[in-house]
Amino acid sequence: MEEKELIAEAASIIGRSRRLVAFSGAGVSEESGIPTFRDPGGLWDRFDPMELGGGDIFTSIFSGAGIPQAAVDFITEMMTVLERAQPNPGHYALGELEQLGILKSVVTQNIDNLHREGGNTRVIEVHGNLFRLACMACGNKVLLGREELFAMGRELAELMAKGDLEGVIKLASRCPACGGACRPDVVGFGEPVQDMGLAMAEARDCDALLILGTSGMVYPAAYIPEHAKKTGAKLVEINATGCYFPDLVDVGIVGKTGEILPPIVERVKDIKSFNIF
Ligand code: NAD
């Protein structure tokens, strides 16, 4: 099928849906300038996760392992790209689908907050959110505004570059409940995912699932499409490099989410305005 026909097919599934859910990965934010993990030139091409404390830089640093140069480079790069990143047309298209009363929730593996900034209000972040801190002493969660996060990020990168571990600990010690040291509330390798029960319930209850910009390599999040399929949902996948759930999807579109989602939403609006369903 040609792209135009696939877009029409996807819009038809979305237009009929009563409980649409989106499941997203790093690819959705690629057009916002945030590198993915596994694409050529992606983060894991350039950084060894094991050198980054198994991906969990902060627990590793605070446990006295010191500050590896790779961690300084990683934090500096991530803070620079995340500070510049704005929602792209793919994020806004999902925001519009929610405003139209069609999209019920977004289950995302991303930690960049861009789905919320793009207009989605029910966002289940199974790998956490960088704009939130978690106290390592009492578990209290602290929300950060954009400016606060990036001011802190810049200071953190400078302290890490100087190897100033004491300064890093002082900067992190900001829990309003107990004064304890906080780390970003994101999920590192080997750590339990967040709100997975909620995410699975969304998958179970949806009648259509959009699978967007994910390689489906990270479990347990990658079970979500299978779970939705088992309970009878229609599946639409959009990915820039291919189809990663070939045995499950009803419609697979190879293309960028920022380019494919907006015309799908326009088509859905046409369908709704003509009350075709
Ligand atoms: P991944 O890097 O394994 O896969 C990304 C997928 O997106 C690839 O299949 C790629 O082909 C596709 N892609 C790239 N650009 C695209 C575009 N413009 N439109 C559509 N598809 C595109 O990412 P993953 O499956 O999400 O798993 C990696 C883990 O990395 C996740 O757990 C996530 O937490 C984390 N991560 C998050 C961010 C972020 O918050 N933005 C960035 C990098 C990694």
PDB file of C-alpha atoms and ligand atoms in Angstrom:
ATOM      1  CA  MET A   1       0.000   0.000   0.000  1.00  0.00           C
ATOM      2  CA  GLU A   2       1.143   3.562  -0.648  1.00  0.00           C
ATOM      3  CA  GLU A   3       1.766   5.968   2.229  1.00  0.00           C
ATOM      4  CA  LYS A   4      -1.417   7.918   1.422  1.00  0.00           C
ATOM      5  CA  GLU A   5      -3.520   4.774   1.678  1.00  0.00           C
ATOM      6  CA  LEU A   6      -1.815   3.713   4.886  1.00  0.00           C
ATOM      7  CA  ILE A   7      -2.535   7.147   6.383  1.00  0.00           C
ATOM      8  CA  ALA A   8      -6.199   6.782   5.383  1.00  0.00           C
ATOM      9  CA  GLU A   9      -6.303   3.290   6.908  1.00  0.00           C
ATOM     10  CA  ALA A  10      -4.723   4.511  10.162  1.00  0.00           C
ATOM     11  CA  ALA A  11      -7.153   7.471  10.309  1.00  0.00           C
ATOM     12  CA  SER A  12     -10.061   5.113   9.814  1.00  0.00           C
ATOM     13  CA  ILE A  13      -8.956   2.961  12.796  1.00  0.00           C
ATOM     14  CA  ILE A  14      -8.442   6.085  14.943  1.00  0.00           C
ATOM     15  CA  GLY A  15     -11.735   7.620  13.806  1.00  0.00           C
ATOM     16  CA  ARG A  16     -13.665   4.488  14.850  1.00  0.00           C
ATOM     17  CA  SER A  17     -11.838   4.157  18.156  1.00  0.00           C
ATOM     18  CA  ARG A  18     -13.600   4.890  21.440  1.00  0.00           C
ATOM     19  CA  ARG A  19     -10.553   4.291  23.656  1.00  0.00           C
ATOM     20  CA  LEU A  20      -7.351   5.174  21.807  1.00  0.00           C
ATOM     21  CA  VAL A  21      -3.988   4.933  23.596  1.00  0.00           C
ATOM     22  CA  ALA A  22      -0.529   5.902  22.305  1.00  0.00           C
ATOM     23  CA  PHE A  23       2.626   4.016  23.264  1.00  0.00           C
ATOM     24  CA  SER A  24       5.737   6.044  22.467  1.00  0.00           C
ATOM     25  CA  GLY A  25       9.505   5.773  22.480  1.00  0.00           C
ATOM     26  CA  ALA A  26      12.578   7.866  21.857  1.00  0.00           C
ATOM     27  CA  GLY A  27      11.850   8.194  18.100  1.00  0.00           C
ATOM     28  CA  VAL A  28       8.933  10.562  18.793  1.00  0.00           C
ATOM     29  CA  SER A  29      11.379  13.086  20.251  1.00  0.00           C
ATOM     30  CA  GLU A  30      14.053  12.647  17.564  1.00  0.00           C
ATOM     31  CA  GLU A  31      12.564  15.532  15.554  1.00  0.00           C
ATOM     32  CA  SER A  32      12.846  17.669  18.696  1.00  0.00           C
ATOM     33  CA  GLY A  33      16.621  17.138  18.494  1.00  0.00           C
ATOM     34  CA  ILE A  34      16.898  14.473  21.208  1.00  0.00           C
ATOM     35  CA  PRO A  35      19.005  11.537  20.026  1.00  0.00           C
ATOM     36  CA  THR A  36      17.503   8.057  20.318  1.00  0.00           C
ATOM     37  CA  PHE A  37      19.452   5.267  21.977  1.00  0.00           C
ATOM     38  CA  ARG A  38      19.802   2.665  19.259  1.00  0.00           C
ATOM     39  CA  ASP A  39      19.849   4.458  15.913  1.00  0.00           C
ATOM     40  CA  PRO A  40      23.265   4.959  14.228  1.00  0.00           C
ATOM     41  CA  GLY A  41      24.875   7.937  15.986  1.00  0.00           C
ATOM     42  CA  GLY A  42      22.416   7.403  18.878  1.00  0.00           C
ATOM     43  CA  LEU A  43      23.456   7.619  22.516  1.00  0.00           C
ATOM     44  CA  TRP A  44      24.525   3.976  22.861  1.00  0.00           C
ATOM     45  CA  ASP A  45      26.755   4.335  19.796  1.00  0.00           C
ATOM     46  CA  ARG A  46      28.717   6.985  21.632  1.00  0.00           C
ATOM     47  CA  PHE A  47      28.411   6.095  25.319  1.00  0.00           C
ATOM     48  CA  ASP A  48      28.943   2.772  27.037  1.00  0.00           C
ATOM     49  CA  PRO A  49      26.055   2.309  29.488  1.00  0.00           C
ATOM     50  CA  MET A  50      28.335   0.362  31.832  1.00  0.00           C
ATOM     51  CA  GLU A  51      30.708   3.333  32.091  1.00  0.00           C
ATOM     52  CA  LEU A  52      27.669   5.341  33.162  1.00  0.00           C
ATOM     53  CA  GLY A  53      27.093   3.223  36.273  1.00  0.00           C
ATOM     54  CA  GLY A  54      24.904   0.790  34.336  1.00  0.00           C
ATOM     55  CA  GLY A  55      22.844   3.749  33.179  1.00  0.00           C
ATOM     56  CA  ASP A  56      22.155   4.840  36.748  1.00  0.00           C
ATOM     57  CA  ILE A  57      24.792   7.546  37.038  1.00  0.00           C
ATOM     58  CA  PHE A  58      23.561   9.099  40.249  1.00  0.00           C
ATOM     59  CA  THR A  59      23.304   6.064  42.505  1.00  0.00           C
ATOM     60  CA  SER A  60      26.746   5.100  41.247  1.00  0.00           C
ATOM     61  CA  ILE A  61      28.232   8.544  41.987  1.00  0.00           C
ATOM     62  CA  PHE A  62      26.606   8.814  45.405  1.00  0.00           C
ATOM     63  CA  SER A  63      27.796   5.344  46.374  1.00  0.00           C
ATOM     64  CA  GLY A  64      31.335   6.727  46.136  1.00  0.00           C
ATOM     65  CA  ALA A  65      32.314   5.293  42.734  1.00  0.00           C
ATOM     66  CA  GLY A  66      33.570   8.745  41.690  1.00  0.00           C
ATOM     67  CA  ILE A  67      32.647  10.747  38.609  1.00  0.00           C
ATOM     68  CA  PRO A  68      33.653   9.060  35.339  1.00  0.00           C
ATOM     69  CA  GLN A  69      34.461  11.367  32.392  1.00  0.00           C
ATOM     70  CA  ALA A  70      31.832   9.540  30.306  1.00  0.00           C
ATOM     71  CA  ALA A  71      29.183  10.572  32.868  1.00  0.00           C
ATOM     72  CA  VAL A  72      30.290  14.231  32.638  1.00  0.00           C
ATOM     73  CA  ASP A  73      30.077  14.114  28.820  1.00  0.00           C
ATOM     74  CA  PHE A  74      26.713  12.320  28.900  1.00  0.00           C
ATOM     75  CA  ILE A  75      25.111  14.756  31.377  1.00  0.00           C
ATOM     76  CA  THR A  76      26.522  17.782  29.537  1.00  0.00           C
ATOM     77  CA  GLU A  77      25.190  16.556  26.171  1.00  0.00           C
ATOM     78  CA  MET A  78      21.796  15.498  27.526  1.00  0.00           C
ATOM     79  CA  MET A  79      21.262  18.802  29.364  1.00  0.00           C
ATOM     80  CA  THR A  80      22.193  20.799  26.241  1.00  0.00           C
ATOM     81  CA  VAL A  81      19.847  18.892  23.903  1.00  0.00           C
ATOM     82  CA  LEU A  82      16.992  18.664  26.412  1.00  0.00           C
ATOM     83  CA  GLU A  83      17.141  22.378  27.161  1.00  0.00           C
ATOM     84  CA  ARG A  84      16.789  23.163  23.440  1.00  0.00           C
ATOM     85  CA  ALA A  85      14.089  20.557  22.824  1.00  0.00           C
ATOM     86  CA  GLN A  86      10.541  21.712  22.150  1.00  0.00           C
ATOM     87  CA  PRO A  87       7.544  19.551  21.238  1.00  0.00           C
ATOM     88  CA  ASN A  88       7.479  18.737  17.510  1.00  0.00           C
ATOM     89  CA  PRO A  89       4.448  18.293  15.203  1.00  0.00           C
ATOM     90  CA  GLY A  90       4.124  14.658  16.319  1.00  0.00           C
ATOM     91  CA  HIS A  91       3.701  15.683  19.982  1.00  0.00           C
ATOM     92  CA  TYR A  92       1.216  18.406  19.015  1.00  0.00           C
ATOM     93  CA  ALA A  93      -0.771  15.956  16.865  1.00  0.00           C
ATOM     94  CA  LEU A  94      -1.205  13.698  19.911  1.00  0.00           C
ATOM     95  CA  GLY A  95      -2.234  16.758  21.962  1.00  0.00           C
ATOM     96  CA  GLU A  96      -4.851  17.523  19.326  1.00  0.00           C
ATOM     97  CA  LEU A  97      -6.150  13.948  19.353  1.00  0.00           C
ATOM     98  CA  GLU A  98      -6.680  14.318  23.105  1.00  0.00           C
ATOM     99  CA  GLN A  99      -8.476  17.656  22.633  1.00  0.00           C
ATOM    100  CA  LEU A 100     -10.727  15.983  20.074  1.00  0.00           C
ATOM    101  CA  GLY A 101     -11.729  13.560  22.834  1.00  0.00           C
ATOM    102  CA  ILE A 102     -10.225  10.574  20.987  1.00  0.00           C
ATOM    103  CA  LEU A 103      -6.886   9.886  22.686  1.00  0.00           C
ATOM    104  CA  LYS A 104      -7.335   8.696  26.275  1.00  0.00           C
ATOM    105  CA  SER A 105      -3.715   8.470  27.358  1.00  0.00           C
ATOM    106  CA  VAL A 106      -0.089   8.328  26.316  1.00  0.00           C
ATOM    107  CA  VAL A 107       2.104   5.585  27.740  1.00  0.00           C
ATOM    108  CA  THR A 108       5.655   6.702  27.107  1.00  0.00           C
ATOM    109  CA  GLN A 109       9.161   5.409  27.616  1.00  0.00           C
ATOM    110  CA  ASN A 110      10.465   8.955  27.240  1.00  0.00           C
ATOM    111  CA  ILE A 111      11.645  11.027  30.165  1.00  0.00           C
ATOM    112  CA  ASP A 112      11.705  14.385  28.371  1.00  0.00           C
ATOM    113  CA  ASN A 113       8.266  15.762  29.378  1.00  0.00           C
ATOM    114  CA  LEU A 114       7.493  16.693  25.736  1.00  0.00           C
ATOM    115  CA  HIS A 115       4.151  14.867  25.602  1.00  0.00           C
ATOM    116  CA  ARG A 116       2.892  17.065  28.463  1.00  0.00           C
ATOM    117  CA  GLU A 117       4.340  20.180  26.804  1.00  0.00           C
ATOM    118  CA  GLY A 118       2.646  19.107  23.558  1.00  0.00           C
ATOM    119  CA  GLY A 119      -0.789  19.152  25.222  1.00  0.00           C
ATOM    120  CA  ASN A 120      -1.369  15.657  26.618  1.00  0.00           C
ATOM    121  CA  THR A 121      -2.641  15.575  30.182  1.00  0.00           C
ATOM    122  CA  ARG A 122      -2.798  11.853  30.922  1.00  0.00           C
ATOM    123  CA  VAL A 123       0.776  10.697  30.408  1.00  0.00           C
ATOM    124  CA  ILE A 124       2.040   7.495  32.012  1.00  0.00           C
ATOM    125  CA  GLU A 125       5.834   7.665  32.115  1.00  0.00           C
ATOM    126  CA  VAL A 126       7.053   4.136  32.704  1.00  0.00           C
ATOM    127  CA  HIS A 127      10.716   5.209  32.734  1.00  0.00           C
ATOM    128  CA  GLY A 128      10.143   8.313  34.852  1.00  0.00           C
ATOM    129  CA  ASN A 129      10.433  12.009  34.110  1.00  0.00           C
ATOM    130  CA  LEU A 130      13.581  14.110  34.194  1.00  0.00           C
ATOM    131  CA  PHE A 131      11.584  17.087  35.449  1.00  0.00           C
ATOM    132  CA  ARG A 132      10.987  15.264  38.740  1.00  0.00           C
ATOM    133  CA  LEU A 133      13.450  14.406  41.490  1.00  0.00           C
ATOM    134  CA  ALA A 134      13.172  11.501  43.938  1.00  0.00           C
ATOM    135  CA  CYS A 135      14.692  11.770  47.402  1.00  0.00           C
ATOM    136  CA  MET A 136      17.083   8.871  47.961  1.00  0.00           C
ATOM    137  CA  ALA A 137      16.452   9.072  51.722  1.00  0.00           C
ATOM    138  CA  CYS A 138      12.666   9.279  52.087  1.00  0.00           C
ATOM    139  CA  GLY A 139      11.349   8.688  48.549  1.00  0.00           C
ATOM    140  CA  ASN A 140       9.619  12.097  48.395  1.00  0.00           C
ATOM    141  CA  LYS A 141       9.098  13.374  44.829  1.00  0.00           C
ATOM    142  CA  VAL A 142       9.921  16.966  43.881  1.00  0.00           C
ATOM    143  CA  LEU A 143       8.635  18.585  40.668  1.00  0.00           C
ATOM    144  CA  LEU A 144      10.982  20.977  38.868  1.00  0.00           C
ATOM    145  CA  GLY A 145      10.073  23.775  36.468  1.00  0.00           C
ATOM    146  CA  ARG A 146      11.954  24.042  33.171  1.00  0.00           C
ATOM    147  CA  GLU A 147      14.215  26.904  34.304  1.00  0.00           C
ATOM    148  CA  GLU A 148      14.963  25.296  37.655  1.00  0.00           C
ATOM    149  CA  LEU A 149      15.834  21.953  36.051  1.00  0.00           C
ATOM    150  CA  PHE A 150      18.211  23.408  33.484  1.00  0.00           C
ATOM    151  CA  ALA A 151      19.882  25.833  35.932  1.00  0.00           C
ATOM    152  CA  MET A 152      20.481  22.808  38.162  1.00  0.00           C
ATOM    153  CA  GLY A 153      21.627  20.728  35.187  1.00  0.00           C
ATOM    154  CA  ARG A 154      24.201  23.334  34.136  1.00  0.00           C
ATOM    155  CA  GLU A 155      25.537  23.609  37.691  1.00  0.00           C
ATOM    156  CA  LEU A 156      25.646  19.821  37.965  1.00  0.00           C
ATOM    157  CA  ALA A 157      27.609  19.466  34.720  1.00  0.00           C
ATOM    158  CA  GLU A 158      30.130  22.108  35.917  1.00  0.00           C
ATOM    159  CA  LEU A 159      30.573  20.447  39.324  1.00  0.00           C
ATOM    160  CA  MET A 160      30.969  17.036  37.709  1.00  0.00           C
ATOM    161  CA  ALA A 161      33.524  18.379  35.226  1.00  0.00           C
ATOM    162  CA  LYS A 162      35.556  19.693  38.190  1.00  0.00           C
ATOM    163  CA  GLY A 163      35.231  16.330  39.956  1.00  0.00           C
ATOM    164  CA  ASP A 164      33.571  18.138  42.879  1.00  0.00           C
ATOM    165  CA  LEU A 165      31.644  15.262  44.453  1.00  0.00           C
ATOM    166  CA  GLU A 166      30.923  17.256  47.615  1.00  0.00           C
ATOM    167  CA  GLY A 167      29.421  20.032  45.474  1.00  0.00           C
ATOM    168  CA  VAL A 168      27.279  17.475  43.595  1.00  0.00           C
ATOM    169  CA  ILE A 169      25.936  16.063  46.867  1.00  0.00           C
ATOM    170  CA  LYS A 170      25.264  19.584  48.227  1.00  0.00           C
ATOM    171  CA  LEU A 171      23.417  20.519  45.015  1.00  0.00           C
ATOM    172  CA  ALA A 172      21.336  17.342  45.210  1.00  0.00           C
ATOM    173  CA  SER A 173      20.439  17.792  48.889  1.00  0.00           C
ATOM    174  CA  ARG A 174      17.166  19.581  48.361  1.00  0.00           C
ATOM    175  CA  CYS A 175      14.380  17.307  49.583  1.00  0.00           C
ATOM    176  CA  PRO A 176      11.817  19.672  51.172  1.00  0.00           C
ATOM    177  CA  ALA A 177      10.642  16.867  53.452  1.00  0.00           C
ATOM    178  CA  CYS A 178      13.923  15.637  54.940  1.00  0.00           C
ATOM    179  CA  GLY A 179      16.780  17.602  53.318  1.00  0.00           C
ATOM    180  CA  GLY A 180      18.097  14.369  51.783  1.00  0.00           C
ATOM    181  CA  ALA A 181      19.939  14.024  48.480  1.00  0.00           C
ATOM    182  CA  CYS A 182      17.704  13.747  45.418  1.00  0.00           C
ATOM    183  CA  ARG A 183      18.352  12.076  42.067  1.00  0.00           C
ATOM    184  CA  PRO A 184      16.434  12.461  38.819  1.00  0.00           C
ATOM    185  CA  ASP A 185      13.274  10.347  39.009  1.00  0.00           C
ATOM    186  CA  VAL A 186      14.192   8.291  35.963  1.00  0.00           C
ATOM    187  CA  VAL A 187      14.578   4.534  35.703  1.00  0.00           C
ATOM    188  CA  GLY A 188      18.140   3.178  35.371  1.00  0.00           C
ATOM    189  CA  PHE A 189      19.142  -0.292  34.155  1.00  0.00           C
ATOM    190  CA  GLY A 190      17.915  -3.004  36.461  1.00  0.00           C
ATOM    191  CA  GLU A 191      15.589  -0.662  38.338  1.00  0.00           C
ATOM    192  CA  PRO A 192      11.849  -1.266  38.517  1.00  0.00           C
ATOM    193  CA  VAL A 193       9.752   0.611  35.977  1.00  0.00           C
ATOM    194  CA  GLN A 194       7.112   3.069  37.177  1.00  0.00           C
ATOM    195  CA  ASP A 195       3.311   2.780  36.894  1.00  0.00           C
ATOM    196  CA  MET A 196       3.567  -0.396  34.800  1.00  0.00           C
ATOM    197  CA  GLY A 197       0.256  -1.671  36.267  1.00  0.00           C
ATOM    198  CA  LEU A 198      -1.457   1.500  35.079  1.00  0.00           C
ATOM    199  CA  ALA A 199       0.192   1.220  31.655  1.00  0.00           C
ATOM    200  CA  MET A 200      -0.909  -2.406  31.258  1.00  0.00           C
ATOM    201  CA  ALA A 201      -4.459  -1.459  32.286  1.00  0.00           C
ATOM    202  CA  GLU A 202      -4.491   1.214  29.556  1.00  0.00           C
ATOM    203  CA  ALA A 203      -3.297  -1.403  27.049  1.00  0.00           C
ATOM    204  CA  ARG A 204      -5.913  -3.901  28.217  1.00  0.00           C
ATOM    205  CA  ASP A 205      -8.778  -1.398  28.009  1.00  0.00           C
ATOM    206  CA  CYS A 206      -7.924   0.338  24.732  1.00  0.00           C
ATOM    207  CA  ASP A 207      -9.577  -0.539  21.433  1.00  0.00           C
ATOM    208  CA  ALA A 208      -6.763   0.952  19.342  1.00  0.00           C
ATOM    209  CA  LEU A 209      -3.077   1.486  20.102  1.00  0.00           C
ATOM    210  CA  LEU A 210      -0.612   3.759  18.316  1.00  0.00           C
ATOM    211  CA  ILE A 211       2.953   2.431  18.566  1.00  0.00           C
ATOM    212  CA  LEU A 212       5.252   5.362  17.904  1.00  0.00           C
ATOM    213  CA  GLY A 213       9.028   5.576  17.471  1.00  0.00           C
ATOM    214  CA  THR A 214      10.072   2.622  19.583  1.00  0.00           C
ATOM    215  CA  SER A 215      12.360  -0.294  18.761  1.00  0.00           C
ATOM    216  CA  GLY A 216      10.503  -2.472  21.298  1.00  0.00           C
ATOM    217  CA  MET A 217      13.779  -3.625  22.815  1.00  0.00           C
ATOM    218  CA  VAL A 218      13.188  -2.437  26.361  1.00  0.00           C
ATOM    219  CA  TYR A 219      11.089  -4.690  28.596  1.00  0.00           C
ATOM    220  CA  PRO A 220       8.674  -4.761  30.328  1.00  0.00           C
ATOM    221  CA  ALA A 221       7.429  -1.683  28.398  1.00  0.00           C
ATOM    222  CA  ALA A 222       7.675  -3.578  25.107  1.00  0.00           C
ATOM    223  CA  TYR A 223       4.945  -6.000  26.289  1.00  0.00           C
ATOM    224  CA  ILE A 224       2.349  -3.249  25.899  1.00  0.00           C
ATOM    225  CA  PRO A 225       1.527  -3.809  22.179  1.00  0.00           C
ATOM    226  CA  GLU A 226       1.184  -7.567  22.710  1.00  0.00           C
ATOM    227  CA  HIS A 227      -1.087  -6.990  25.710  1.00  0.00           C
ATOM    228  CA  ALA A 228      -3.299  -4.603  23.730  1.00  0.00           C
ATOM    229  CA  LYS A 229      -3.487  -7.038  20.809  1.00  0.00           C
ATOM    230  CA  LYS A 230      -4.513  -9.925  23.071  1.00  0.00           C
ATOM    231  CA  THR A 231      -7.466  -7.925  24.314  1.00  0.00           C
ATOM    232  CA  GLY A 232      -8.628  -7.161  20.784  1.00  0.00           C
ATOM    233  CA  ALA A 233      -7.211  -3.699  20.027  1.00  0.00           C
ATOM    234  CA  LYS A 234      -6.272  -2.567  16.509  1.00  0.00           C
ATOM    235  CA  LEU A 235      -2.592  -1.623  16.292  1.00  0.00           C
ATOM    236  CA  VAL A 236      -1.053   1.159  14.178  1.00  0.00           C
ATOM    237  CA  GLU A 237       2.733   1.499  14.146  1.00  0.00           C
ATOM    238  CA  ILE A 238       4.724   4.496  12.900  1.00  0.00           C
ATOM    239  CA  ASN A 239       8.508   4.209  12.857  1.00  0.00           C
ATOM    240  CA  ALA A 240      11.146   5.963  10.749  1.00  0.00           C
ATOM    241  CA  THR A 241      13.197   2.846  10.007  1.00  0.00           C
ATOM    242  CA  GLY A 242      10.814  -0.072   9.721  1.00  0.00           C
ATOM    243  CA  CYS A 243       8.211  -2.197  11.432  1.00  0.00           C
ATOM    244  CA  TYR A 244       9.275  -3.532  14.821  1.00  0.00           C
ATOM    245  CA  PHE A 245       6.026  -5.335  15.709  1.00  0.00           C
ATOM    246  CA  PRO A 246       5.306  -7.043  12.342  1.00  0.00           C
ATOM    247  CA  ASP A 247       3.288  -9.920  13.800  1.00  0.00           C
ATOM    248  CA  LEU A 248       0.990  -7.634  15.750  1.00  0.00           C
ATOM    249  CA  VAL A 249       0.217  -4.520  13.744  1.00  0.00           C
ATOM    250  CA  ASP A 250      -2.809  -3.918  11.525  1.00  0.00           C
ATOM    251  CA  VAL A 251      -1.218  -0.886   9.850  1.00  0.00           C
ATOM    252  CA  GLY A 252       2.529  -0.208   9.772  1.00  0.00           C
ATOM    253  CA  ILE A 253       3.800   3.088   8.377  1.00  0.00           C
ATOM    254  CA  VAL A 254       7.497   3.698   7.786  1.00  0.00           C
ATOM    255  CA  GLY A 255       8.009   7.412   8.366  1.00  0.00           C
ATOM    256  CA  LYS A 256       8.710  10.068  10.957  1.00  0.00           C
ATOM    257  CA  THR A 257       5.972  10.603  13.532  1.00  0.00           C
ATOM    258  CA  GLY A 258       6.277  14.390  13.125  1.00  0.00           C
ATOM    259  CA  GLU A 259       5.461  13.976   9.417  1.00  0.00           C
ATOM    260  CA  ILE A 260       2.913  11.146   9.522  1.00  0.00           C
ATOM    261  CA  LEU A 261       0.788  11.980  12.595  1.00  0.00           C
ATOM    262  CA  PRO A 262      -0.354  15.493  11.491  1.00  0.00           C
ATOM    263  CA  PRO A 263      -1.948  14.297   8.188  1.00  0.00           C
ATOM    264  CA  ILE A 264      -3.549  11.392  10.064  1.00  0.00           C
ATOM    265  CA  VAL A 265      -5.117  13.852  12.527  1.00  0.00           C
ATOM    266  CA  GLU A 266      -6.382  16.042   9.661  1.00  0.00           C
ATOM    267  CA  ARG A 267      -7.988  12.981   8.098  1.00  0.00           C
ATOM    268  CA  VAL A 268      -9.533  11.958  11.448  1.00  0.00           C
ATOM    269  CA  LYS A 269     -11.012  15.472  11.760  1.00  0.00           C
ATOM    270  CA  ASP A 270     -12.583  15.070   8.296  1.00  0.00           C
ATOM    271  CA  ILE A 271     -13.998  11.693   9.285  1.00  0.00           C
ATOM    272  CA  LYS A 272     -15.466  13.139  12.495  1.00  0.00           C
ATOM    273  CA  SER A 273     -16.897  16.237  10.816  1.00  0.00           C
ATOM    274  CA  PHE A 274     -18.688  14.090   8.245  1.00  0.00           C
ATOM    275  CA  ASN A 275     -19.833  11.769  11.031  1.00  0.00           C
ATOM    276  CA  ILE A 276     -18.769   8.832   8.934  1.00  0.00           C
ATOM    277  CA  PHE A 277     -18.531   6.694  12.091  1.00  0.00           C
TER     278      PHE A 277
HETATM  279  P1  NAD B   1      15.167   3.255  20.721  1.00  0.00           P
HETATM  280  O1  NAD B   1      16.300   4.219  20.633  1.00  0.00           O
HETATM  281  O2  NAD B   1      15.488   1.849  21.062  1.00  0.00           O
HETATM  282  O3  NAD B   1      14.354   3.242  19.350  1.00  0.00           O
HETATM  283  C1  NAD B   1      13.916   4.412  18.750  1.00  0.00           C
HETATM  284  C2  NAD B   1      13.102   4.031  17.545  1.00  0.00           C
HETATM  285  O4  NAD B   1      12.571   5.226  16.993  1.00  0.00           O
HETATM  286  C3  NAD B   1      13.904   3.346  16.447  1.00  0.00           C
HETATM  287  O5  NAD B   1      13.236   2.175  16.063  1.00  0.00           O
HETATM  288  C4  NAD B   1      13.928   4.366  15.314  1.00  0.00           C
HETATM  289  O6  NAD B   1      13.831   3.756  14.054  1.00  0.00           O
HETATM  290  C5  NAD B   1      12.716   5.179  15.591  1.00  0.00           C
HETATM  291  N1  NAD B   1      12.773   6.573  15.132  1.00  0.00           N
HETATM  292  C6  NAD B   1      13.830   7.412  15.079  1.00  0.00           C
HETATM  293  N2  NAD B   1      13.438   8.646  14.689  1.00  0.00           N
HETATM  294  C7  NAD B   1      12.099   8.578  14.477  1.00  0.00           C
HETATM  295  C8  NAD B   1      11.106   9.504  14.085  1.00  0.00           C
HETATM  296  N3  NAD B   1      11.409  10.776  13.826  1.00  0.00           N
HETATM  297  N4  NAD B   1       9.832   9.082  13.969  1.00  0.00           N
HETATM  298  C9  NAD B   1       9.493   7.776  14.217  1.00  0.00           C
HETATM  299  N5  NAD B   1      10.399   6.859  14.609  1.00  0.00           N
HETATM  300  C10 NAD B   1      11.673   7.249  14.756  1.00  0.00           C
HETATM  301  O7  NAD B   1      14.125   3.887  21.748  1.00  0.00           O
HETATM  302  P2  NAD B   1      13.051   3.196  22.687  1.00  0.00           P
HETATM  303  O8  NAD B   1      12.408   2.060  21.982  1.00  0.00           O
HETATM  304  O9  NAD B   1      12.231   4.301  23.217  1.00  0.00           O
HETATM  305  O10 NAD B   1      13.871   2.560  23.872  1.00  0.00           O
HETATM  306  C11 NAD B   1      14.995   3.205  24.409  1.00  0.00           C
HETATM  307  C12 NAD B   1      14.917   3.714  25.836  1.00  0.00           C
HETATM  308  O11 NAD B   1      15.620   4.938  25.818  1.00  0.00           O
HETATM  309  C13 NAD B   1      13.590   4.049  26.337  1.00  0.00           C
HETATM  310  O12 NAD B   1      13.498   3.368  27.517  1.00  0.00           O
HETATM  311  C14 NAD B   1      13.614   5.531  26.690  1.00  0.00           C
HETATM  312  O13 NAD B   1      13.342   5.672  28.059  1.00  0.00           O
HETATM  313  C15 NAD B   1      15.026   5.949  26.578  1.00  0.00           C
HETATM  314  N6  NAD B   1      15.268   7.217  25.843  1.00  0.00           N
HETATM  315  C16 NAD B   1      14.443   8.284  26.018  1.00  0.00           C
HETATM  316  C17 NAD B   1      14.673   9.451  25.317  1.00  0.00           C
HETATM  317  C18 NAD B   1      13.740  10.599  25.534  1.00  0.00           C
HETATM  318  O14 NAD B   1      13.190  10.775  26.620  1.00  0.00           O
HETATM  319  N7  NAD B   1      13.509  11.422  24.498  1.00  0.00           N
HETATM  320  C19 NAD B   1      15.747   9.550  24.423  1.00  0.00           C
HETATM  321  C20 NAD B   1      16.586   8.427  24.277  1.00  0.00           C
HETATM  322  C21 NAD B   1      16.333   7.268  24.991  1.00  0.00           C
END
